[in-house]
CSV table of C-alpha atoms and ligand atoms in Angstrom, one decimal:
chain,number,residue,atom,x,y,z
A,59,MET,CA,-118.3,157.7,41.9
A,60,GLU,CA,-121.2,155.2,42.3
A,61,ARG,CA,-119.9,151.7,42.7
A,62,ILE,CA,-117.1,150.2,44.9
A,63,ILE,CA,-116.3,146.5,44.8
A,64,ILE,CA,-114.3,144.8,47.4
A,65,ILE,CA,-112.8,141.4,46.5
A,66,GLY,CA,-112.3,139.2,49.6
A,67,GLY,CA,-114.4,138.5,52.7
A,68,GLY,CA,-112.0,138.8,55.7
A,69,LEU,CA,-111.3,141.5,58.2
A,70,ALA,CA,-109.9,143.9,55.7
A,71,ALA,CA,-112.9,143.6,53.4
A,72,VAL,CA,-115.4,144.1,56.2
A,73,THR,CA,-113.5,147.0,57.7
A,74,ALA,CA,-113.3,148.7,54.4
A,75,ALA,CA,-117.0,148.3,53.7
A,76,LYS,CA,-118.1,149.6,57.1
A,77,THR,CA,-115.6,152.5,56.8
A,78,LEU,CA,-117.1,153.5,53.5
A,79,ARG,CA,-120.5,153.8,55.2
A,80,THR,CA,-119.2,155.7,58.3
A,81,GLU,CA,-117.4,158.1,55.9
A,82,GLY,CA,-120.8,158.8,54.3
A,83,PHE,CA,-120.4,157.0,51.0
A,84,GLU,CA,-123.9,156.5,49.6
A,85,GLY,CA,-123.1,154.6,46.4
A,86,ALA,CA,-123.2,150.8,46.0
A,87,VAL,CA,-120.7,148.7,48.1
A,88,THR,CA,-120.3,145.0,47.1
A,89,ILE,CA,-118.2,142.4,49.0
A,90,LEU,CA,-117.3,139.3,47.0
A,91,SER,CA,-116.2,136.5,49.2
A,92,GLU,CA,-115.3,133.0,47.9
A,93,GLU,CA,-116.0,131.4,51.3
A,94,ARG,CA,-119.4,129.9,52.0
A,95,HIS,CA,-119.4,131.4,55.5
A,96,LEU,CA,-120.3,135.0,56.5
A,97,PRO,CA,-117.0,136.9,57.1
A,98,TYR,CA,-115.3,135.9,60.3
A,99,ASP,CA,-112.3,136.7,62.4
A,100,ARG,CA,-109.3,134.3,62.2
A,101,PRO,CA,-107.3,134.8,65.5
A,102,PRO,CA,-109.7,132.7,67.6
A,103,LEU,CA,-109.4,129.8,65.2
A,104,SER,CA,-106.1,128.6,66.7
A,105,LYS,CA,-107.1,129.6,70.2
A,106,ALA,CA,-110.6,129.5,71.8
A,107,VAL,CA,-112.3,127.9,68.8
A,108,LEU,CA,-109.8,125.1,68.5
A,109,GLN,CA,-109.9,124.4,72.2
A,110,GLY,CA,-113.7,124.3,72.1
A,111,ALA,CA,-114.0,127.3,74.4
A,112,ALA,CA,-115.8,129.4,71.8
A,113,ASP,CA,-118.0,128.3,68.9
A,114,ALA,CA,-117.1,129.1,65.3
A,115,GLN,CA,-120.2,131.4,64.9
A,116,SER,CA,-118.9,133.7,67.6
A,117,THR,CA,-116.2,134.8,65.2
A,118,CYS,CA,-118.6,136.4,62.7
A,119,LEU,CA,-117.5,139.8,61.6
A,120,LEU,CA,-120.5,140.9,59.5
A,121,LYS,CA,-124.0,139.4,60.1
A,122,ALA,CA,-126.4,139.4,57.2
A,123,GLU,CA,-128.8,141.8,58.8
A,124,VAL,CA,-126.0,144.3,59.7
A,125,ALA,CA,-124.8,144.1,56.0
A,126,GLN,CA,-128.4,144.8,55.0
A,127,ASN,CA,-128.8,147.7,57.4
A,128,LEU,CA,-125.6,149.2,56.0
A,129,ALA,CA,-126.7,148.5,52.4
A,130,ILE,CA,-123.7,146.4,51.8
A,131,ASP,CA,-124.2,143.9,49.1
A,132,LEU,CA,-122.5,140.9,50.8
A,133,GLN,CA,-122.1,138.1,48.3
A,134,ILE,CA,-120.6,134.9,49.8
A,135,ASN,CA,-119.7,131.8,47.8
A,136,GLN,CA,-118.8,134.2,45.1
A,137,ARG,CA,-115.3,134.1,43.8
A,138,ALA,CA,-113.9,137.0,41.7
A,139,GLU,CA,-112.1,135.3,38.8
A,140,ALA,CA,-110.6,138.2,36.9
A,141,ILE,CA,-110.4,142.0,36.7
A,142,ASP,CA,-110.9,143.7,33.3
A,143,ARG,CA,-109.2,147.0,34.0
A,144,ASP,CA,-110.0,148.5,30.6
A,145,ALA,CA,-113.7,147.9,31.0
A,146,GLN,CA,-113.6,148.5,34.8
A,147,VAL,CA,-115.4,145.2,35.4
A,148,VAL,CA,-114.9,142.2,37.8
A,149,ARG,CA,-115.7,138.8,36.3
A,150,LEU,CA,-117.2,136.4,38.8
A,151,SER,CA,-117.1,132.6,39.0
A,152,SER,CA,-120.7,132.6,37.8
A,153,SER,CA,-119.5,134.5,34.7
A,154,GLN,CA,-121.4,137.6,35.8
A,155,ARG,CA,-119.6,140.8,35.2
A,156,LEU,CA,-119.8,143.6,37.8
A,157,PRO,CA,-118.7,147.2,36.9
A,158,TYR,CA,-116.8,149.3,39.4
A,159,ASP,CA,-115.6,152.9,39.8
A,160,ARG,CA,-113.1,151.9,42.6
A,161,LEU,CA,-112.0,148.4,43.5
A,162,LEU,CA,-110.3,147.1,46.7
A,163,ILE,CA,-108.3,143.9,46.6
A,164,ALA,CA,-108.5,142.3,50.1
A,165,THR,CA,-107.9,138.7,49.2
A,166,GLY,CA,-105.7,138.0,52.1
A,167,SER,CA,-103.3,135.0,52.2
A,168,ARG,CA,-103.5,131.3,52.3
A,169,ALA,CA,-101.5,128.6,54.1
A,170,ARG,CA,-98.3,127.5,52.4
A,171,THR,CA,-98.5,123.8,51.8
A,172,LEU,CA,-95.9,121.1,52.1
A,173,ASP,CA,-95.9,118.7,49.2
A,174,GLY,CA,-94.4,115.2,49.1
A,175,PRO,CA,-95.3,112.5,51.6
A,176,PHE,CA,-97.8,114.6,53.6
A,177,GLU,CA,-100.0,115.4,50.6
A,178,GLY,CA,-103.4,113.8,50.7
A,179,LYS,CA,-103.0,112.1,54.1
A,180,GLY,CA,-106.2,112.1,56.2
A,181,ASN,CA,-104.7,113.3,59.4
A,182,VAL,CA,-102.7,116.2,58.0
A,183,PHE,CA,-104.2,119.7,58.6
A,184,TYR,CA,-103.6,123.3,57.8
A,185,LEU,CA,-105.2,126.1,59.8
A,186,ARG,CA,-106.5,129.1,57.8
A,187,THR,CA,-110.2,128.9,57.6
A,188,ILE,CA,-113.2,128.1,59.8
A,189,ASP,CA,-113.6,124.8,58.0
A,190,ASP,CA,-109.9,124.0,58.8
A,191,ALA,CA,-110.5,124.8,62.5
A,192,GLU,CA,-113.6,122.7,62.7
A,193,CYS,CA,-111.9,119.6,61.1
A,194,LEU,CA,-108.9,120.1,63.4
A,195,ARG,CA,-111.0,120.6,66.5
A,196,ALA,CA,-112.5,117.2,66.0
A,197,GLN,CA,-109.0,115.8,66.4
A,198,MET,CA,-108.3,117.6,69.7
A,199,VAL,CA,-108.8,114.5,71.9
A,200,PRO,CA,-107.0,114.0,75.1
A,201,GLY,CA,-104.1,111.5,74.8
A,202,LYS,CA,-103.7,111.9,71.0
A,203,ARG,CA,-100.2,112.8,69.7
A,204,LEU,CA,-99.9,116.0,67.7
A,205,LEU,CA,-97.0,116.8,65.5
A,206,SER,CA,-96.7,120.5,64.6
A,207,ILE,CA,-94.5,121.1,61.6
A,208,GLY,CA,-93.1,124.7,61.8
A,209,ALA,CA,-92.5,126.8,64.9
A,210,GLY,CA,-94.2,129.9,63.7
A,211,TRP,CA,-97.2,131.5,65.4
A,212,ILE,CA,-99.8,129.1,64.1
A,213,GLY,CA,-97.8,125.9,64.8
A,214,LEU,CA,-97.0,127.1,68.3
A,215,GLU,CA,-100.5,128.2,69.1
A,216,VAL,CA,-101.9,124.9,67.9
A,217,ALA,CA,-99.3,123.0,70.1
A,218,ALA,CA,-100.2,125.1,73.1
A,219,THR,CA,-103.9,124.5,72.5
A,220,ALA,CA,-103.3,120.8,72.1
A,221,ARG,CA,-101.5,120.6,75.4
A,222,LYS,CA,-104.4,122.5,77.0
A,223,SER,CA,-106.7,119.9,75.5
A,224,GLY,CA,-104.7,117.0,77.1
A,225,MET,CA,-102.8,116.0,74.0
A,226,GLU,CA,-99.2,115.2,73.6
A,227,ALA,CA,-97.4,117.8,71.4
A,228,VAL,CA,-94.2,117.9,69.5
A,229,VAL,CA,-93.0,120.8,67.4
A,230,VAL,CA,-90.4,120.2,64.6
A,231,GLU,CA,-88.6,123.3,63.2
A,232,LEU,CA,-85.9,123.5,60.6
A,233,ALA,CA,-84.4,126.8,61.9
A,234,ASP,CA,-82.5,127.2,65.1
A,235,ARG,CA,-85.2,129.2,66.8
A,236,LEU,CA,-88.9,129.9,67.2
A,237,CYS,CA,-90.8,132.5,65.1
A,238,GLY,CA,-87.5,133.3,63.5
A,239,ARG,CA,-88.9,136.0,61.2
A,240,SER,CA,-90.5,138.1,63.9
A,241,LEU,CA,-89.0,137.3,67.3
A,242,PRO,CA,-85.4,138.2,68.4
A,243,PRO,CA,-83.4,135.1,69.5
A,244,ASP,CA,-83.6,135.8,73.2
A,245,VAL,CA,-87.4,136.0,73.2
A,246,GLY,CA,-87.5,132.9,71.1
A,247,VAL,CA,-85.5,131.1,73.8
A,248,ALA,CA,-87.9,132.4,76.5
A,249,LEU,CA,-90.9,131.2,74.4
A,250,ALA,CA,-89.3,127.7,73.9
A,251,ASP,CA,-88.9,127.5,77.7
A,252,VAL,CA,-92.6,128.2,78.2
A,253,HIS,CA,-93.5,125.5,75.8
A,254,ARG,CA,-91.1,123.0,77.3
A,255,SER,CA,-92.4,123.7,80.8
A,256,ASN,CA,-95.9,123.0,79.6
A,257,GLY,CA,-94.8,119.6,78.3
A,258,THR,CA,-94.4,120.4,74.6
A,259,VAL,CA,-91.3,118.8,73.0
A,260,ILE,CA,-89.5,121.2,70.7
A,261,HIS,CA,-86.9,120.0,68.1
A,262,LEU,CA,-85.0,122.9,66.5
A,263,ASN,CA,-82.5,122.5,63.6
A,264,THR,CA,-84.5,119.4,62.7
A,265,SER,CA,-86.1,118.1,59.5
A,266,ILE,CA,-88.4,115.2,58.8
A,267,VAL,CA,-86.6,112.5,57.0
A,268,THR,CA,-89.2,109.8,56.5
A,269,VAL,CA,-92.9,109.5,56.9
A,270,GLY,CA,-94.6,106.2,57.7
A,271,GLY,CA,-98.2,105.3,57.0
A,272,GLU,CA,-100.5,104.8,54.0
A,273,ASP,CA,-103.6,106.9,54.1
A,274,GLN,CA,-102.6,108.5,57.4
A,275,VAL,CA,-99.3,109.7,58.8
A,276,GLU,CA,-98.5,107.2,61.5
A,277,SER,CA,-94.9,108.0,62.3
A,278,VAL,CA,-92.1,110.2,61.2
A,279,THR,CA,-88.3,109.9,61.6
A,280,LEU,CA,-86.4,113.1,62.3
A,281,SER,CA,-83.0,114.2,61.1
A,282,ASN,CA,-81.7,113.7,64.7
A,283,GLY,CA,-82.6,110.0,64.4
A,284,GLU,CA,-85.7,110.1,66.6
A,285,MET,CA,-88.8,108.2,65.6
A,286,LEU,CA,-92.2,109.7,66.6
A,287,ALA,CA,-95.6,108.0,66.5
A,288,VAL,CA,-98.2,110.6,65.6
A,289,ASP,CA,-102.0,110.8,65.4
A,290,VAL,CA,-102.5,114.3,64.0
A,291,VAL,CA,-100.2,116.5,61.9
A,292,VAL,CA,-100.5,120.3,61.6
A,293,ILE,CA,-98.5,122.1,59.1
A,294,GLY,CA,-97.7,125.8,59.9
A,295,ILE,CA,-95.0,126.9,57.5
A,296,GLY,CA,-96.2,130.4,56.6
A,297,ALA,CA,-98.7,132.0,54.3
A,298,ILE,CA,-98.7,133.1,50.7
A,299,ALA,CA,-100.4,136.3,49.5
A,300,ASN,CA,-103.5,135.7,47.3
A,301,ASP,CA,-102.2,138.1,44.6
A,302,ALA,CA,-102.8,136.1,41.4
A,303,ILE,CA,-105.9,138.0,40.4
A,304,ALA,CA,-103.9,141.2,40.6
A,305,ARG,CA,-100.9,139.8,38.7
A,306,GLU,CA,-103.2,138.4,36.0
A,307,ALA,CA,-104.8,141.9,35.6
A,308,GLY,CA,-101.3,143.3,35.0
A,309,LEU,CA,-101.0,145.1,38.3
A,310,GLU,CA,-97.6,145.4,40.0
A,311,THR,CA,-97.1,142.4,42.3
A,312,GLY,CA,-94.2,140.7,44.1
A,313,ASN,CA,-94.9,138.8,47.3
A,314,GLY,CA,-98.3,140.6,47.4
A,315,VAL,CA,-100.0,143.4,45.6
A,316,ILE,CA,-97.7,146.4,45.6
A,317,VAL,CA,-99.3,149.6,46.9
A,318,ASP,CA,-98.1,153.1,47.7
A,319,GLU,CA,-98.5,154.8,51.0
A,320,PHE,CA,-102.1,155.7,50.0
A,321,LEU,CA,-102.8,151.9,49.5
A,322,ARG,CA,-103.1,152.5,45.7
A,323,THR,CA,-101.9,149.8,43.3
A,324,SER,CA,-100.3,150.6,40.0
A,325,ASP,CA,-103.8,151.3,38.7
A,326,PRO,CA,-105.1,154.5,40.4
A,327,LEU,CA,-108.7,153.1,40.5
A,328,ILE,CA,-107.6,149.9,42.4
A,329,TYR,CA,-106.5,149.7,46.0
A,330,ALA,CA,-105.3,146.8,48.2
A,331,ALA,CA,-105.2,146.2,51.9
A,332,GLY,CA,-104.6,143.6,54.5
A,333,ASP,CA,-102.5,140.4,54.3
A,334,VAL,CA,-102.3,140.7,50.5
A,335,ALA,CA,-101.0,144.2,50.3
A,336,ALA,CA,-97.2,144.9,50.1
A,337,MET,CA,-96.7,148.6,50.9
A,338,ARG,CA,-93.8,150.5,49.4
A,339,VAL,CA,-92.8,153.8,50.8
A,340,GLY,CA,-90.5,155.9,48.6
A,341,ASP,CA,-87.8,153.6,47.1
A,342,GLY,CA,-87.9,151.1,50.0
A,343,GLN,CA,-88.6,147.4,49.9
A,344,PRO,CA,-92.4,146.7,50.0
A,345,THR,CA,-93.6,145.5,53.4
A,346,ARG,CA,-96.3,142.9,53.7
A,347,MET,CA,-97.8,142.2,57.1
A,348,GLU,CA,-99.8,139.3,58.2
A,349,SER,CA,-101.5,140.7,61.2
A,350,TRP,CA,-104.9,141.6,62.5
A,351,ALA,CA,-104.3,145.2,63.5
A,352,ASN,CA,-102.6,146.0,60.2
A,353,ALA,CA,-105.4,144.4,58.1
A,354,GLN,CA,-108.0,146.5,60.0
A,355,ASP,CA,-106.2,149.9,59.9
A,356,GLN,CA,-104.9,149.5,56.4
A,357,ALA,CA,-108.4,148.7,55.1
A,358,ALA,CA,-109.9,151.7,56.9
A,359,ALA,CA,-107.3,153.9,55.4
A,360,ALA,CA,-107.8,152.4,51.9
A,361,ALA,CA,-111.5,153.0,52.2
A,362,ARG,CA,-111.0,156.7,53.1
A,363,ASN,CA,-108.5,157.1,50.3
A,364,MET,CA,-110.8,155.5,47.8
A,365,LEU,CA,-113.2,158.3,48.7
A,366,GLY,CA,-110.5,160.9,47.9
A,367,LYS,CA,-109.0,161.6,51.3
A,368,LYS,CA,-105.3,161.1,50.3
A,369,GLU,CA,-104.2,160.1,53.8
A,370,PRO,CA,-100.8,158.4,53.9
A,371,TYR,CA,-100.9,155.2,55.9
A,372,ALA,CA,-98.2,154.2,58.4
A,373,ILE,CA,-98.0,150.4,59.0
A,374,ASN,CA,-99.4,149.2,62.3
A,375,THR,CA,-96.9,146.8,63.7
A,376,TRP,CA,-98.8,145.7,66.7
A,377,PHE,CA,-99.2,142.0,67.0
A,378,TRP,CA,-100.3,139.5,69.7
A,379,SER,CA,-100.3,135.8,70.3
A,380,ASP,CA,-101.8,133.7,73.1
A,381,GLN,CA,-100.1,130.4,74.1
A,382,TYR,CA,-101.1,128.5,77.3
A,383,ASP,CA,-101.7,131.3,79.8
A,384,LEU,CA,-99.1,133.5,78.2
A,385,ASN,CA,-100.0,136.6,76.2
A,386,ILE,CA,-97.2,138.1,74.0
A,387,GLN,CA,-97.6,141.5,72.4
A,388,MET,CA,-95.1,143.3,70.2
A,389,ILE,CA,-94.9,146.6,68.5
A,390,GLY,CA,-92.3,148.5,66.4
A,391,ASP,CA,-88.8,147.4,65.4
A,392,ASN,CA,-87.5,144.9,68.0
A,393,GLN,CA,-84.2,144.0,66.3
A,394,PRO,CA,-82.9,147.4,65.3
A,395,GLU,CA,-79.4,147.5,63.9
A,396,GLY,CA,-77.0,149.1,66.3
A,397,GLY,CA,-79.8,149.4,68.9
A,398,THR,CA,-79.8,148.8,72.6
A,399,ILE,CA,-82.0,146.4,74.4
A,400,LEU,CA,-83.4,147.0,77.9
A,401,VAL,CA,-85.3,144.3,79.7
A,402,ARG,CA,-87.7,145.0,82.5
A,403,LYS,CA,-88.4,141.9,84.6
A,404,GLY,CA,-91.9,141.2,85.7
A,405,GLU,CA,-93.5,138.5,87.8
A,406,GLY,CA,-92.4,134.9,87.1
A,407,ARG,CA,-91.4,134.5,83.5
A,408,SER,CA,-92.8,137.8,82.4
A,409,PHE,CA,-90.8,140.7,81.1
A,410,THR,CA,-91.0,143.7,78.8
A,411,ARG,CA,-88.2,144.1,76.4
A,412,PHE,CA,-87.5,147.6,75.0
A,413,ALA,CA,-85.5,148.3,71.8
A,414,VAL,CA,-83.8,151.7,71.7
A,415,ILE,CA,-81.9,153.5,69.1
A,416,GLY,CA,-79.9,156.5,70.5
A,417,ASP,CA,-82.5,157.8,73.0
A,418,VAL,CA,-85.5,156.8,70.9
A,419,LEU,CA,-87.8,153.9,71.9
A,420,VAL,CA,-88.4,152.1,68.7
A,421,GLY,CA,-90.0,148.8,69.8
A,422,ALA,CA,-91.2,146.7,72.6
A,423,ILE,CA,-92.2,143.1,73.4
A,424,CYS,CA,-94.5,142.5,76.3
A,425,PHE,CA,-94.0,138.9,77.3
A,426,GLY,CA,-96.6,137.9,79.7
A,427,ALA,CA,-97.0,141.6,80.6
A,428,PRO,CA,-100.1,142.7,78.5
A,429,ARG,CA,-100.8,145.8,80.7
A,430,ASP,CA,-97.4,147.3,79.8
A,431,MET,CA,-98.4,147.5,76.1
A,432,ALA,CA,-100.8,150.3,76.6
A,433,ILE,CA,-98.2,152.3,78.3
A,434,VAL,CA,-95.5,151.5,75.8
A,435,ARG,CA,-97.7,152.7,73.0
A,436,ARG,CA,-98.1,156.0,74.7
A,437,LEU,CA,-94.4,156.3,75.4
A,438,ILE,CA,-93.6,155.6,71.8
A,439,SER,CA,-96.2,158.0,70.4
A,440,LYS,CA,-95.1,160.8,72.8
A,441,GLY,CA,-91.5,160.4,71.8
A,442,TYR,CA,-90.2,159.4,75.2
A,443,ALA,CA,-86.5,160.0,75.4
A,444,VAL,CA,-84.5,157.1,76.9
A,445,THR,CA,-81.8,158.9,78.8
A,446,ASP,CA,-81.4,156.5,81.8
A,447,ASP,CA,-82.5,153.1,83.0
A,448,SER,CA,-85.9,154.2,84.2
A,449,LEU,CA,-87.7,151.8,81.8
A,450,ILE,CA,-86.1,149.0,83.8
A,451,THR,CA,-86.2,150.4,87.3
A,452,ALA,CA,-89.4,152.5,87.5
A,453,THR,CA,-91.7,151.0,90.1
A,454,ASP,CA,-94.6,151.9,87.8
A,455,LEU,CA,-94.1,152.4,84.1
A,456,ARG,CA,-97.0,154.9,84.0
A,457,LYS,CA,-94.8,157.3,86.0
A,458,LEU,CA,-92.8,157.8,82.8
A,459,LEU,CA,-95.7,159.1,80.8
B,296,FAD,C1,-105.4,130.8,62.7
B,296,FAD,C2,-105.0,132.2,62.7
B,296,FAD,C3,-104.7,132.8,63.8
B,296,FAD,C4,-104.2,134.2,63.8
B,296,FAD,N1,-103.9,134.8,65.0
B,296,FAD,C5,-103.5,136.1,65.0
B,296,FAD,C6,-103.1,136.8,66.2
B,296,FAD,O1,-103.2,136.2,67.2
B,296,FAD,N2,-102.7,138.1,66.1
B,296,FAD,C7,-102.7,138.7,64.9
B,296,FAD,O2,-102.3,139.9,64.9
B,296,FAD,N3,-103.0,138.1,63.7
B,296,FAD,C8,-103.4,136.8,63.7
B,296,FAD,N4,-103.7,136.2,62.5
B,296,FAD,C9,-103.6,136.9,61.3
B,296,FAD,C10,-104.9,137.7,60.9
B,296,FAD,O3,-106.0,136.9,61.2
B,296,FAD,C11,-104.8,138.1,59.5
B,296,FAD,O4,-103.7,139.0,59.3
B,296,FAD,C12,-106.1,138.7,59.0
B,296,FAD,O5,-107.1,137.8,59.0
B,296,FAD,C13,-105.9,139.3,57.5
B,296,FAD,O6,-107.2,139.7,57.1
B,296,FAD,P1,-107.4,139.9,55.5
B,296,FAD,O7,-108.9,140.4,55.4
B,296,FAD,O8,-106.4,140.7,54.9
B,296,FAD,O9,-107.3,138.5,54.9
B,296,FAD,P2,-108.0,137.1,55.1
B,296,FAD,O10,-108.4,137.0,56.5
B,296,FAD,O11,-107.1,136.1,54.5
B,296,FAD,O12,-109.3,137.2,54.2
B,296,FAD,C14,-109.3,137.2,52.8
B,296,FAD,C15,-110.6,136.5,52.3
B,296,FAD,O13,-110.7,136.8,50.9
B,296,FAD,C16,-111.1,135.6,50.2
B,296,FAD,N5,-110.7,135.6,48.8
B,296,FAD,C17,-109.4,135.4,48.3
B,296,FAD,N6,-109.4,135.5,47.0
B,296,FAD,C18,-110.7,135.7,46.6
B,296,FAD,C19,-111.3,135.9,45.4
B,296,FAD,N7,-110.6,135.9,44.2
B,296,FAD,N8,-112.6,136.2,45.3
B,296,FAD,C20,-113.4,136.3,46.5
B,296,FAD,N9,-112.8,136.0,47.7
B,296,FAD,C21,-111.5,135.8,47.8
B,296,FAD,C22,-110.4,134.5,51.1
B,296,FAD,O14,-111.0,133.2,50.9
B,296,FAD,C23,-110.6,135.0,52.5
B,296,FAD,O15,-111.9,134.7,53.0
B,296,FAD,C24,-104.1,134.8,62.6
B,296,FAD,C25,-104.4,134.2,61.4
B,296,FAD,C26,-104.8,132.8,61.4
B,296,FAD,C27,-105.1,132.1,60.1
């Protein structure tokens, strides 16, 4: 095997390329990234970069000289248009055709857009790329009024950053709770309290009925009858997998590129990892994650498997978010059917919420308690048996290890 091509220029692509080298692969490694920037990390975009506490360059994941030292052929501004599986060739936007022996699809996901009256308005933003973050950062001016549409992680982080930047912030959400896909209702309520106590107005079960303004959104009317004057609108209503290139090549797709536990697509020469990959284990429903830790670990595993290791991958469920001074971390299954919930109170608003099935600890959410996460991970991995309420009462969680 001589040539490995990676389509995509995010965390998964960079991790896979570096892993190929640390595993001793000496053949050609090419990264094809459609963006005009060097690969960069996305989590700071809604946090430190948006607030102006870090500059965009600090997010770089692969400097040109590092790529050169690792003999990684890093091609930015280079979109892969199609995969010709019969010829084992990737066709680029420049019409060039690059042959591969193994191919990794790490094309990530993109922001879901809201059509209709928000389309084409000058003060409506999404937040996925460094360019998005820089445009939005220019709007983070004290006193301006931000409307965040969608109470998912991005919408909430942007609202928190806006408040920290001295703006007014309102979040409008159709559902009855925050981060409905990933947070259990009780934690959603606790998070809403944090936002409200920081001055963010949250409207749940609410839709936007009318939008006022010509080139810019100047006001909106909500389904509860309220009218809001706005200066900046951020839409955070989820992400869509960039799986079209795989679908058009005839690979199995469906909310992402379907891979097996070895991260192999329906073509054994082609792998997928990161936000775009939907992993199916056995007959189960494919699982697609949109998280940093999974993108990194899945890509490393895919790289090793492309080199013939045959290591099954277990999804890394660890996720974090930072909002105001609150750090939230979660791992495992936090809404298990028939499970028991144990809540360990910390200082102030903080707590660690454990999910248990039988006597097995299956998940935890550390809400303002980041130090607990390292201990929780160890408890889960060593198979800690929950036979009493020590998780709640122990003076020091480390004593349970
Ligand atoms: C603002 C923001 C904040 C986040 N915060 C957190 C957080 O706090 N915690 C957390 O766990 N996760 C967070 N995430 C999620 C995390 O960043 C993603 O899960 C991770 O970036 C996924 O990496 P990836 O490499 O799979 O995909 P991506 O980062 O999406 O990278 C894919 C790249 O491939 C490129 N590409 C797509 N198609 C092609 C093509 N045909 N040819 C060439 N290039 C192509 C795309 O333009 C993109 O540059 C955040 C995401 C965002 C956007």
